[in-house]
Amino acid sequence: DAGVTQSPTHLIKTRGQQVTLRCSPISGHKSVSWYQQVLGQGPQFIFQYYEKEERGRGNFPDRFSARQFPNYSSELNVNALLLGDSALYLCASSSGGGGYTFGSGTRLTVV
Amino acid sequence: GENVEQHPSTLSVQEGDSAVIKCTYSDSASNYFPWYKQELGKGPQLIIDIRSNVGEKKDQRIAVTLNKTAKHFSLHITETQPEDSAVYFCAASNAQNYGQNFVFGPGTRLSVLP
């Protein structure tokens, strides 16, 4: 079975640009969450979606937005990129109310 | 909001010895506590979890204990092997109505020396 897949695996953007990260959950999983992991730190919660509805939002600025599609895949958008947005962005999926399975992440570098 | 602390930040053990990582949390409403292992270049991998209605859970060489009164939980790895070397994260969450977000600890870098 395929795990959580994220694309792209790496990308480099310039300050002020916009980026879209994509995530496909494990088949049958209806909950998708996004986390930001800065080097040397634990992941920080950004968003959670369940059945296409936002169920939680972390302490991130409005430049961060997300959505979940009818097939339960998800996109994370970040506008007006800052150097401090450089991080590993992790997507995780769950069938609901339990453990999350993480993807390998998208490494975003902002220059 | 929830705050999770984790100790130690680094831990070196000899192969075959035991390793213990401890975490504390602040929100008494937290009811689910997973542990994740993260290897270089990979996403976190769930290795064991425990819910607030259970005091201890074991899976082969890995065990987790939870003390709700003291708000702390620990990961125990016995008979450590070189492949156990990784960064370990504890997390706490309050799962309600399919809404769930994890608050992670800062991580423990475990090195198992052959």
Coordinates of C-alpha atoms in Angstrom, one line a residue:
Chain A
D1 CA 0.0 0.0 0.0
A2 CA 1.2 3.5 -0.8
G3 CA 2.0 5.7 2.2
V4 CA 1.4 9.4 2.4
T5 CA 2.9 11.0 -0.7
Q6 CA 4.1 14.6 -0.9
S7 CA 5.3 16.6 -3.9
P8 CA 7.6 18.1 -4.7
T9 CA 10.3 16.7 -2.5
H10 CA 12.5 19.8 -2.7
L11 CA 12.1 23.3 -4.1
I12 CA 13.8 26.6 -3.9
K13 CA 11.8 29.9 -4.0
T14 CA 12.7 33.5 -3.8
R15 CA 11.4 35.8 -1.1
G16 CA 8.0 37.2 -1.9
Q17 CA 7.0 34.3 -4.1
Q18 CA 4.2 31.9 -3.6
V19 CA 4.4 28.1 -3.2
T20 CA 1.9 25.2 -3.3
L21 CA 2.7 21.9 -1.7
R22 CA 0.7 18.8 -2.4
C23 CA -0.2 15.8 -0.3
S24 CA -2.0 12.5 -1.1
P25 CA -3.1 10.6 2.0
I26 CA -3.2 6.9 2.6
S27 CA -6.2 5.4 0.8
G28 CA -9.2 5.5 3.1
H29 CA -7.8 8.2 5.3
K30 CA -10.1 11.2 5.5
S31 CA -8.0 13.4 7.9
V32 CA -5.0 15.4 6.7
S33 CA -2.7 17.6 8.7
W34 CA 0.2 19.9 7.8
Y35 CA 3.2 20.5 10.0
Q36 CA 6.3 22.7 9.6
Q37 CA 9.6 21.4 10.9
V38 CA 12.4 23.8 11.2
L39 CA 15.9 22.2 11.3
G40 CA 16.6 20.8 14.8
Q41 CA 13.1 21.3 16.2
G42 CA 9.9 19.3 16.5
P43 CA 7.1 19.7 14.0
Q44 CA 4.8 22.6 14.5
F45 CA 1.1 22.2 13.7
I46 CA -0.3 24.3 10.8
F47 CA -3.7 22.9 9.7
Q48 CA -5.9 19.9 10.0
Y49 CA -8.7 18.9 7.7
Y50 CA -11.3 16.2 8.1
E51 CA -13.9 15.4 5.4
K52 CA -12.9 18.6 3.6
E53 CA -13.6 20.8 6.6
E54 CA -10.9 22.7 8.5
R55 CA -10.8 21.2 12.0
G56 CA -7.8 23.1 13.4
R57 CA -5.4 25.9 12.7
G58 CA -2.1 26.5 14.4
N59 CA -0.4 29.8 15.2
F60 CA 0.7 30.7 11.7
P61 CA 0.0 33.9 9.8
D62 CA -2.7 34.3 7.2
R63 CA -0.1 33.9 4.5
F64 CA -0.5 30.2 5.1
S65 CA -3.7 28.5 3.7
A66 CA -4.8 25.0 2.8
R67 CA -7.6 23.0 1.4
Q68 CA -8.7 19.5 1.1
F69 CA -10.3 18.1 -2.1
P70 CA -13.1 15.5 -2.5
N71 CA -10.6 12.7 -3.0
Y72 CA -9.1 13.8 0.4
S73 CA -5.8 15.0 -1.1
S74 CA -4.7 18.4 0.2
E75 CA -2.7 21.5 -0.8
L76 CA -0.8 23.9 1.4
N77 CA -0.2 27.4 0.0
V78 CA 2.2 29.9 1.4
N79 CA 2.1 33.5 0.0
A80 CA 4.7 36.2 0.2
L81 CA 7.5 33.8 1.3
L82 CA 10.0 34.9 3.9
L83 CA 13.4 33.5 4.6
G84 CA 12.0 32.1 7.9
D85 CA 9.6 29.9 6.0
S86 CA 12.5 27.7 5.0
A87 CA 11.7 24.3 6.6
L88 CA 10.5 20.8 6.0
Y89 CA 6.8 20.7 5.4
L90 CA 5.2 17.5 6.5
C91 CA 1.8 16.1 5.7
A92 CA 0.2 13.4 7.8
S93 CA -3.0 11.4 7.4
S94 CA -5.2 9.4 9.7
S95 CA -8.5 7.6 9.5
G96 CA -9.6 9.8 12.4
G97 CA -8.9 10.1 16.1
G98 CA -5.7 8.2 16.2
G99 CA -2.2 7.9 15.1
Y100 CA -1.0 9.9 12.1
T101 CA 1.2 8.6 9.3
F102 CA 3.6 11.2 8.0
G103 CA 5.0 11.6 4.6
S104 CA 8.6 12.3 3.9
G105 CA 8.0 16.0 3.5
T106 CA 8.8 18.8 1.1
R107 CA 12.0 20.6 1.8
L108 CA 11.4 24.3 1.1
T109 CA 14.3 26.7 0.8
V110 CA 13.6 30.4 0.5
V111 CA 16.5 32.5 -0.8
Chain B
G1 CA -2.3 25.9 25.1
E2 CA -0.4 22.7 25.4
N3 CA 3.3 22.7 26.1
V4 CA 5.5 19.5 25.8
E5 CA 9.0 19.3 27.2
Q6 CA 11.4 16.5 26.5
H7 CA 14.6 15.3 28.1
P8 CA 17.4 14.6 27.4
S9 CA 18.1 16.4 24.2
T10 CA 20.9 14.0 23.3
L11 CA 21.4 10.4 24.6
S12 CA 24.3 8.0 23.9
V13 CA 24.1 4.4 24.9
Q14 CA 26.1 1.3 24.3
E15 CA 24.5 -1.4 22.1
G16 CA 22.5 -3.7 24.2
D17 CA 21.8 -1.1 26.9
S18 CA 18.4 0.5 27.6
A19 CA 17.4 4.0 26.7
V20 CA 14.8 6.2 28.5
I21 CA 13.3 9.4 27.2
K22 CA 11.0 11.5 29.3
C23 CA 8.3 14.0 28.4
T24 CA 6.0 16.3 30.4
Y25 CA 2.9 18.0 29.2
S26 CA 0.8 20.8 30.6
D27 CA -2.8 20.4 29.4
S28 CA -4.7 17.9 31.5
A29 CA -7.2 17.6 28.7
S30 CA -4.6 15.8 26.5
N31 CA -5.6 12.2 26.0
Y32 CA -3.4 10.7 23.3
F33 CA 0.4 10.5 23.4
P34 CA 2.3 9.1 20.4
W35 CA 6.1 8.6 20.0
Y36 CA 7.7 9.2 16.6
K37 CA 11.1 8.2 15.3
Q38 CA 12.7 10.3 12.6
E39 CA 15.7 9.2 10.6
L40 CA 17.7 11.6 8.5
G41 CA 15.9 12.7 5.4
K42 CA 12.6 11.0 6.4
G43 CA 9.3 12.0 7.9
P44 CA 8.5 11.0 11.5
Q45 CA 7.5 7.3 11.9
L46 CA 5.0 6.3 14.6
I47 CA 6.6 3.7 16.8
I48 CA 4.2 3.4 19.8
D49 CA 1.3 5.4 21.3
I50 CA -0.7 5.4 24.5
R51 CA -4.1 6.8 25.4
S52 CA -5.0 8.4 28.7
N53 CA -7.0 5.5 30.0
V54 CA -3.9 3.2 29.9
G55 CA -0.9 3.4 32.2
E56 CA 1.6 1.3 30.2
K57 CA 1.9 -0.2 26.7
K58 CA 4.6 -2.5 25.3
D59 CA 5.6 -3.6 21.8
Q60 CA 8.6 -5.9 21.7
R61 CA 11.6 -3.9 22.8
I62 CA 9.7 -0.6 23.1
A63 CA 7.4 0.4 26.0
V64 CA 5.7 3.6 27.0
T65 CA 4.4 4.6 30.4
L66 CA 2.0 7.4 31.3
N67 CA 1.4 9.1 34.6
K68 CA -1.7 11.3 34.2
T69 CA -1.4 12.8 37.7
A70 CA 2.1 14.0 37.2
K71 CA 1.5 14.7 33.5
H72 CA 4.5 12.9 32.3
F73 CA 5.1 9.9 30.0
S74 CA 8.3 8.0 29.0
L75 CA 9.6 5.9 26.2
H76 CA 11.7 2.9 27.2
I77 CA 13.8 1.0 24.6
T78 CA 15.5 -2.2 25.8
E79 CA 18.4 -4.1 24.1
T80 CA 19.2 -1.1 21.9
Q81 CA 20.6 -1.7 18.4
P82 CA 22.6 0.6 16.1
E83 CA 19.4 0.9 13.9
D84 CA 17.7 2.5 16.9
S85 CA 19.9 5.6 16.3
A86 CA 17.6 8.5 15.3
V87 CA 15.7 11.5 16.6
Y88 CA 12.8 10.6 18.8
F89 CA 9.8 13.0 19.4
C90 CA 7.0 12.7 21.9
A91 CA 3.7 14.4 21.3
A92 CA 0.5 15.2 23.1
S93 CA -3.0 15.8 21.7
N94 CA -6.6 16.2 22.6
A95 CA -8.6 14.4 20.0
Q96 CA -12.2 15.6 19.9
N97 CA -14.8 15.3 17.1
Y98 CA -12.1 14.3 14.6
G99 CA -10.2 17.4 15.3
Q100 CA -6.7 16.6 16.4
N101 CA -3.4 18.4 16.4
F102 CA -0.2 17.2 18.0
V103 CA 2.1 19.4 20.1
F104 CA 5.6 17.9 19.7
G105 CA 8.5 17.9 22.1
P106 CA 11.8 19.3 20.8
G107 CA 13.2 15.8 20.2
T108 CA 15.9 13.5 21.6
R109 CA 18.9 12.5 19.4
L110 CA 19.7 8.9 20.4
S111 CA 23.0 7.4 19.4
V112 CA 23.6 3.7 19.9
L113 CA 27.3 3.0 19.9
P114 CA 28.4 -0.5 18.7

